[in-house]
Amino acid sequence: MYKRLTAVIESSPLTTALAAITLVLGLLLTAGAFLYAPTDSIQGDVQRVFYIHAPMAICCYLAGGVVAGAGVLYLLTRNMFWDVIARSSAEIAVLFTTLVLVTGSLWGKPVWGTWWTWDARLTTTLILWFIYAGYLMLRSYVGEPERAARYSVLVGLLGAVDIPLVHVSVEWWRTLHPQGVIDSAGGSPALPGSMLILFGLGCLTMLALYTLLLLVRVRVELLRDRLLLAEESQLSEVEETEPARTGALANARPLRSPGNLP
Amino acid sequence: MHQNLGFLFAAFALTWAAFFVYLFYVQRLLAETGRRLRALERVSSARRAAPRRPDPETNGAD
């Protein structure tokens, strides 16, 4: 199964097709947000930030869910394939969370009059950013791959706990951040149809973008693992043929067990 | 009517620029790793194809 999944991920036509789809969706979204979407009567034009900000926030949740899910699958199967998925998704989660915070600030300055406030939604999102940044730091500090994978599952699960908190923070605490307009209390969306269409397009665009980035990042990680194994087998070959010259090199062998890679 | 357009442009420009820069960085990483892997495979196959050098300790007697 892993070989088939790896083959799908490493398929260049799939990546090219996804990149083309993402580009078209991105252009449509940008044009739609500027030209098609109605101007908000209270917030003015800056409200259009919503069409990228909210879909990116949803993709943060998705990326965090993938980090936690793939981490748990790694613990269950001990196959490094799942760890590759988890660490790739964590990097993309940092990117999406950063952009959610930045675009939120750019919206907050004209609407709230401040770049930042310690509001529950903003604070829990910042905590989420720290969790995924910490995840990546942990990966780079722990050298041994299997140990790094095991430890980072815990951090990934911590992120998964924070995600629902981010989502319900606007209901649990009194916040400046607007309440949900898609899943409003009445059950029906509080947005007019044209805004809802663009919001849907935004979600589709960000989903395609997330999938594309994950696909390319996973390809890099799989290739890196293969490179490490090739370096290791090269070293063994040299050891066999020229043992006297490579005695010292043997200590520098990378710690990687080839058995559990896809 | 165009209120705070600067903030709106900045938000969209920053978002798309960040995604393009990240995608460019990952694509470069992919190309570089692929190039290193191919170079290593070339060295490895050349080593296998080359005749084995005699061991200086046994003076090629093995």
Short mmCIF file of N, CA, C and O in Angstrom, two decimals, chain A residues 26 30 33-34 43-46 48-49 52 56 91-92 95-96 99 102-103 106 109-110 115 205 209 212-213 216-217 219-220 223-224 226-227 230-231 234 237-238 240 242 245, chain B residues 1-12 14-16 18-20 22-23 25-27 29-31 33-38 40-41 43-45 47-48 52-53 55 57:
data_model
loop_
_atom_site.label_atom_id
_atom_site.label_comp_id
_atom_site.label_asym_id
_atom_site.label_seq_id
_atom_site.Cartn_x
_atom_site.Cartn_y
_atom_site.Cartn_z
N GLY A 26 -6.88 30.33 -7.70
CA GLY A 26 -6.32 31.50 -7.02
C GLY A 26 -6.64 32.78 -7.77
O GLY A 26 -7.00 33.80 -7.15
N THR A 30 -9.05 35.77 -6.36
CA THR A 30 -8.58 37.16 -6.22
C THR A 30 -9.46 38.12 -7.02
O THR A 30 -9.88 39.16 -6.51
N ALA A 33 -12.87 38.34 -5.30
CA ALA A 33 -12.85 39.12 -4.05
C ALA A 33 -12.81 40.61 -4.33
O ALA A 33 -13.42 41.41 -3.61
N PHE A 34 -12.10 41.01 -5.40
CA PHE A 34 -11.97 42.44 -5.69
C PHE A 34 -13.12 42.97 -6.56
O PHE A 34 -13.52 44.12 -6.40
N GLN A 43 -17.80 47.61 7.36
CA GLN A 43 -16.33 47.50 7.35
C GLN A 43 -15.69 48.07 6.09
O GLN A 43 -14.49 48.34 6.06
N GLY A 44 -16.44 48.19 5.03
CA GLY A 44 -15.89 48.68 3.76
C GLY A 44 -15.12 47.59 3.03
O GLY A 44 -15.33 46.39 3.26
N ASP A 45 -14.19 48.02 2.16
CA ASP A 45 -13.47 47.08 1.29
C ASP A 45 -12.61 46.07 2.04
O ASP A 45 -12.38 44.97 1.56
N VAL A 46 -12.10 46.48 3.19
CA VAL A 46 -11.16 45.61 3.91
C VAL A 46 -11.83 44.29 4.35
O VAL A 46 -11.15 43.30 4.62
N ARG A 48 -13.08 42.25 2.53
CA ARG A 48 -12.78 41.23 1.51
C ARG A 48 -11.60 40.33 1.91
O ARG A 48 -11.39 39.29 1.29
N VAL A 49 -10.84 40.76 2.91
CA VAL A 49 -9.75 39.92 3.44
C VAL A 49 -10.33 38.57 3.93
O VAL A 49 -9.66 37.55 3.87
N ILE A 52 -9.84 35.20 2.01
CA ILE A 52 -8.63 34.36 2.12
C ILE A 52 -8.35 34.01 3.58
O ILE A 52 -7.82 32.94 3.87
N MET A 56 -8.03 30.09 4.96
CA MET A 56 -6.70 29.70 5.44
C MET A 56 -6.79 29.17 6.87
O MET A 56 -6.08 28.23 7.23
N GLU A 91 4.93 21.71 8.78
CA GLU A 91 5.58 22.88 8.19
C GLU A 91 4.54 23.77 7.48
O GLU A 91 4.57 24.99 7.60
N ILE A 92 3.61 23.11 6.78
CA ILE A 92 2.57 23.86 6.06
C ILE A 92 1.60 24.50 7.06
O ILE A 92 1.11 25.61 6.83
N LEU A 95 3.04 27.73 8.09
CA LEU A 95 2.86 28.73 7.03
C LEU A 95 1.43 29.30 7.04
O LEU A 95 1.22 30.51 7.03
N PHE A 96 0.44 28.40 7.09
CA PHE A 96 -0.96 28.84 7.07
C PHE A 96 -1.29 29.65 8.33
O PHE A 96 -1.96 30.69 8.25
N LEU A 99 0.12 33.12 8.12
CA LEU A 99 -0.65 33.98 7.21
C LEU A 99 -2.02 34.36 7.79
O LEU A 99 -2.51 35.46 7.55
N VAL A 102 -1.23 37.16 10.16
CA VAL A 102 -0.83 38.39 9.44
C VAL A 102 -2.05 39.03 8.77
O VAL A 102 -2.28 40.25 8.92
N THR A 103 -2.84 38.23 8.05
CA THR A 103 -4.01 38.81 7.37
C THR A 103 -5.04 39.30 8.39
O THR A 103 -5.72 40.31 8.16
N LEU A 106 -3.90 42.65 9.48
CA LEU A 106 -4.15 43.65 8.42
C LEU A 106 -5.62 44.04 8.36
O LEU A 106 -5.97 45.13 7.93
N LYS A 109 -6.34 46.20 12.03
CA LYS A 109 -5.87 47.60 12.17
C LYS A 109 -6.94 48.61 11.74
O LYS A 109 -7.28 49.51 12.52
N PRO A 110 -7.51 48.50 10.53
CA PRO A 110 -8.55 49.50 10.18
C PRO A 110 -9.89 49.28 10.89
O PRO A 110 -10.63 50.23 11.11
N TRP A 115 -3.26 46.52 15.69
CA TRP A 115 -2.75 45.36 14.96
C TRP A 115 -2.99 44.07 15.72
O TRP A 115 -3.15 43.01 15.14
N THR A 205 -9.87 26.80 -3.06
CA THR A 205 -8.52 27.25 -3.46
C THR A 205 -7.49 26.86 -2.41
O THR A 205 -6.43 26.31 -2.73
N LEU A 209 -4.39 24.30 -2.64
CA LEU A 209 -3.05 24.80 -2.34
C LEU A 209 -2.39 23.95 -1.26
O LEU A 209 -1.21 23.58 -1.37
N LEU A 212 -1.40 20.63 -2.77
CA LEU A 212 -0.22 20.81 -3.63
C LEU A 212 1.05 20.94 -2.80
O LEU A 212 2.05 20.26 -3.06
N LEU A 213 1.01 21.81 -1.79
CA LEU A 213 2.19 22.02 -0.95
C LEU A 213 2.58 20.74 -0.22
O LEU A 213 3.76 20.39 -0.12
N VAL A 216 4.24 18.23 -2.69
CA VAL A 216 5.63 18.57 -3.05
C VAL A 216 6.54 18.39 -1.84
O VAL A 216 7.66 17.86 -1.96
N ARG A 217 6.07 18.79 -0.65
CA ARG A 217 6.90 18.66 0.56
C ARG A 217 7.18 17.20 0.88
O ARG A 217 8.29 16.84 1.26
N ARG A 219 7.21 14.76 -1.26
CA ARG A 219 8.16 14.27 -2.28
C ARG A 219 9.59 14.57 -1.87
O ARG A 219 10.48 13.74 -2.01
N VAL A 220 9.82 15.78 -1.36
CA VAL A 220 11.17 16.17 -0.92
C VAL A 220 11.63 15.26 0.21
O VAL A 220 12.75 14.75 0.20
N LEU A 223 12.45 11.75 -0.95
CA LEU A 223 13.71 11.77 -1.70
C LEU A 223 14.90 11.90 -0.75
O LEU A 223 15.94 11.27 -0.94
N ARG A 224 14.73 12.71 0.30
CA ARG A 224 15.80 12.90 1.30
C ARG A 224 16.09 11.59 2.03
O ARG A 224 17.24 11.25 2.26
N ARG A 226 15.55 8.65 0.87
CA ARG A 226 16.18 7.75 -0.11
C ARG A 226 17.67 8.12 -0.27
O ARG A 226 18.52 7.26 -0.39
N LEU A 227 17.95 9.41 -0.23
CA LEU A 227 19.33 9.89 -0.34
C LEU A 227 20.16 9.42 0.86
O LEU A 227 21.30 8.96 0.69
N ALA A 230 20.89 5.81 0.38
CA ALA A 230 21.90 5.62 -0.68
C ALA A 230 23.28 5.96 -0.14
O ALA A 230 24.26 5.26 -0.43
N GLU A 231 23.37 7.02 0.68
CA GLU A 231 24.66 7.40 1.27
C GLU A 231 25.15 6.29 2.19
O GLU A 231 26.33 5.96 2.22
N GLN A 234 26.28 3.32 0.16
CA GLN A 234 27.54 3.70 -0.50
C GLN A 234 28.70 3.52 0.50
O GLN A 234 29.74 2.99 0.16
N GLU A 237 29.47 -0.10 0.99
CA GLU A 237 30.23 -0.63 -0.16
C GLU A 237 31.70 -0.27 -0.05
O GLU A 237 32.57 -1.09 -0.25
N VAL A 238 31.95 1.01 0.29
CA VAL A 238 33.34 1.48 0.40
C VAL A 238 34.04 0.75 1.54
O VAL A 238 35.18 0.34 1.43
N GLU A 240 33.46 -2.26 2.57
CA GLU A 240 33.76 -3.63 2.14
C GLU A 240 34.99 -3.67 1.25
O GLU A 240 35.84 -4.55 1.38
N GLU A 242 37.32 -1.04 0.73
CA GLU A 242 38.52 -0.37 1.25
C GLU A 242 38.38 -0.18 2.76
O GLU A 242 38.20 0.94 3.24
N ARG A 245 40.74 2.46 4.71
CA ARG A 245 40.53 3.90 4.47
C ARG A 245 39.26 4.42 5.12
O ARG A 245 39.12 5.61 5.38
N MET B 1 -15.54 55.65 -1.58
CA MET B 1 -16.10 54.29 -1.42
C MET B 1 -15.01 53.27 -1.15
O MET B 1 -15.20 52.30 -0.45
N HIS B 2 -13.79 53.53 -1.75
CA HIS B 2 -12.70 52.57 -1.56
C HIS B 2 -12.01 52.81 -0.23
O HIS B 2 -11.09 53.58 -0.13
N GLN B 3 -12.51 52.12 0.80
CA GLN B 3 -11.96 52.33 2.14
C GLN B 3 -10.91 51.27 2.44
O GLN B 3 -11.12 50.09 2.21
N ASN B 4 -9.76 51.74 2.94
CA ASN B 4 -8.70 50.84 3.41
C ASN B 4 -8.23 49.86 2.35
O ASN B 4 -7.96 48.70 2.66
N LEU B 5 -8.18 50.30 1.11
CA LEU B 5 -7.75 49.39 0.04
C LEU B 5 -6.31 48.93 0.22
O LEU B 5 -5.96 47.83 -0.19
N GLY B 6 -5.49 49.80 0.83
CA GLY B 6 -4.08 49.46 1.05
C GLY B 6 -3.94 48.20 1.89
O GLY B 6 -3.13 47.32 1.57
N PHE B 7 -4.75 48.09 2.96
CA PHE B 7 -4.71 46.91 3.82
C PHE B 7 -5.14 45.67 3.05
O PHE B 7 -4.58 44.60 3.21
N LEU B 8 -6.17 45.86 2.22
CA LEU B 8 -6.70 44.74 1.43
C LEU B 8 -5.64 44.24 0.44
O LEU B 8 -5.37 43.03 0.35
N PHE B 9 -5.02 45.16 -0.29
CA PHE B 9 -3.96 44.79 -1.25
C PHE B 9 -2.81 44.11 -0.53
O PHE B 9 -2.27 43.11 -1.00
N ALA B 10 -2.43 44.67 0.62
CA ALA B 10 -1.30 44.11 1.38
C ALA B 10 -1.61 42.67 1.80
O ALA B 10 -0.75 41.80 1.70
N ALA B 11 -2.84 42.43 2.25
CA ALA B 11 -3.21 41.08 2.71
C ALA B 11 -3.12 40.07 1.56
O ALA B 11 -2.53 38.99 1.71
N PHE B 12 -3.69 40.43 0.41
CA PHE B 12 -3.66 39.50 -0.73
C PHE B 12 -2.24 39.33 -1.27
O PHE B 12 -1.81 38.21 -1.55
N LEU B 14 0.68 39.79 0.25
CA LEU B 14 1.53 39.04 1.19
C LEU B 14 1.21 37.55 1.15
O LEU B 14 2.11 36.71 1.15
N THR B 15 -0.08 37.23 1.12
CA THR B 15 -0.50 35.83 1.12
C THR B 15 0.03 35.11 -0.11
O THR B 15 0.69 34.07 0.01
N TRP B 16 -0.22 35.68 -1.30
CA TRP B 16 0.22 34.98 -2.52
C TRP B 16 1.73 34.95 -2.63
O TRP B 16 2.32 33.96 -3.07
N ALA B 18 3.87 34.85 -0.14
CA ALA B 18 4.37 33.84 0.81
C ALA B 18 4.21 32.43 0.23
O ALA B 18 5.14 31.60 0.31
N PHE B 19 3.07 32.17 -0.39
CA PHE B 19 2.85 30.83 -0.97
C PHE B 19 3.81 30.57 -2.13
O PHE B 19 4.36 29.48 -2.25
N PHE B 20 4.02 31.59 -2.98
CA PHE B 20 4.92 31.41 -4.12
C PHE B 20 6.36 31.20 -3.65
O PHE B 20 7.06 30.32 -4.18
N TYR B 22 7.36 30.00 -0.76
CA TYR B 22 7.47 28.67 -0.13
C TYR B 22 7.51 27.57 -1.20
O TYR B 22 8.33 26.66 -1.13
N LEU B 23 6.64 27.69 -2.20
CA LEU B 23 6.59 26.68 -3.26
C LEU B 23 7.91 26.66 -4.05
O LEU B 23 8.43 25.60 -4.39
N TYR B 25 10.85 27.58 -2.86
CA TYR B 25 11.86 27.00 -1.96
C TYR B 25 11.76 25.47 -1.96
O TYR B 25 12.78 24.77 -2.08
N VAL B 26 10.55 24.95 -1.86
CA VAL B 26 10.37 23.49 -1.83
C VAL B 26 10.76 22.86 -3.16
O VAL B 26 11.38 21.80 -3.21
N GLN B 27 10.41 23.54 -4.28
CA GLN B 27 10.78 23.02 -5.61
C GLN B 27 12.30 22.98 -5.76
O GLN B 27 12.84 22.02 -6.33
N LEU B 29 14.45 22.68 -3.33
CA LEU B 29 14.89 21.60 -2.43
C LEU B 29 14.72 20.25 -3.13
O LEU B 29 15.59 19.38 -3.06
N LEU B 30 13.59 20.12 -3.83
CA LEU B 30 13.29 18.88 -4.55
C LEU B 30 14.32 18.65 -5.66
O LEU B 30 14.87 17.54 -5.80
N ALA B 31 14.61 19.69 -6.43
CA ALA B 31 15.57 19.57 -7.53
C ALA B 31 16.97 19.26 -6.99
O ALA B 31 17.67 18.40 -7.53
N THR B 33 17.86 17.85 -4.06
CA THR B 33 17.92 16.50 -3.49
C THR B 33 17.96 15.46 -4.61
O THR B 33 18.73 14.49 -4.53
N GLY B 34 17.15 15.66 -5.65
CA GLY B 34 17.14 14.74 -6.79
C GLY B 34 18.50 14.70 -7.48
O GLY B 34 19.00 13.63 -7.84
N ARG B 35 19.11 15.87 -7.63
CA ARG B 35 20.42 15.96 -8.29
C ARG B 35 21.48 15.22 -7.47
O ARG B 35 22.30 14.48 -8.00
N ARG B 36 21.42 15.39 -6.14
CA ARG B 36 22.41 14.71 -5.27
C ARG B 36 22.23 13.20 -5.31
O ARG B 36 23.20 12.45 -5.33
N LEU B 37 20.97 12.77 -5.34
CA LEU B 37 20.67 11.33 -5.38
C LEU B 37 21.18 10.71 -6.69
O LEU B 37 21.80 9.64 -6.69
N ARG B 38 20.93 11.42 -7.80
CA ARG B 38 21.37 10.90 -9.10
C ARG B 38 22.90 10.84 -9.16
O ARG B 38 23.46 9.87 -9.67
N LEU B 40 24.94 10.44 -6.66
CA LEU B 40 25.38 9.34 -5.79
C LEU B 40 25.17 8.00 -6.49
O LEU B 40 26.03 7.10 -6.40
N GLU B 41 24.04 7.87 -7.19
CA GLU B 41 23.77 6.61 -7.91
C GLU B 41 24.78 6.41 -9.04
O GLU B 41 25.19 5.27 -9.30
N VAL B 43 27.92 7.52 -9.06
CA VAL B 43 29.19 7.14 -8.42
C VAL B 43 29.13 5.67 -8.02
O VAL B 43 30.08 4.90 -8.23
N SER B 44 27.99 5.29 -7.46
CA SER B 44 27.82 3.92 -6.98
C SER B 44 27.90 2.91 -8.12
O SER B 44 28.57 1.88 -8.01
N SER B 45 27.24 3.21 -9.24
CA SER B 45 27.27 2.26 -10.37
C SER B 45 28.65 2.24 -11.02
O SER B 45 29.12 1.19 -11.45
N ARG B 47 31.43 2.65 -9.36
CA ARG B 47 32.27 1.89 -8.44
C ARG B 47 32.08 0.38 -8.65
O ARG B 47 33.01 -0.40 -8.61
N ARG B 48 30.79 0.00 -8.86
CA ARG B 48 30.50 -1.43 -9.07
C ARG B 48 31.12 -1.91 -10.37
O ARG B 48 31.59 -3.05 -10.46
N ARG B 52 38.08 -4.34 -9.02
CA ARG B 52 38.44 -4.17 -7.62
C ARG B 52 39.96 -4.00 -7.48
O ARG B 52 40.73 -4.74 -8.08
N ARG B 53 40.36 -3.00 -6.65
CA ARG B 53 41.79 -2.76 -6.45
C ARG B 53 42.40 -3.83 -5.54
O ARG B 53 41.73 -4.29 -4.61
N ASP B 55 44.24 -5.61 -2.47
CA ASP B 55 44.43 -5.22 -1.08
C ASP B 55 45.93 -5.09 -0.80
O ASP B 55 46.68 -6.04 -1.01
N GLU B 57 47.60 -5.16 1.91
CA GLU B 57 48.12 -6.04 2.96
C GLU B 57 48.43 -7.44 2.43
O GLU B 57 49.41 -8.08 2.79
#
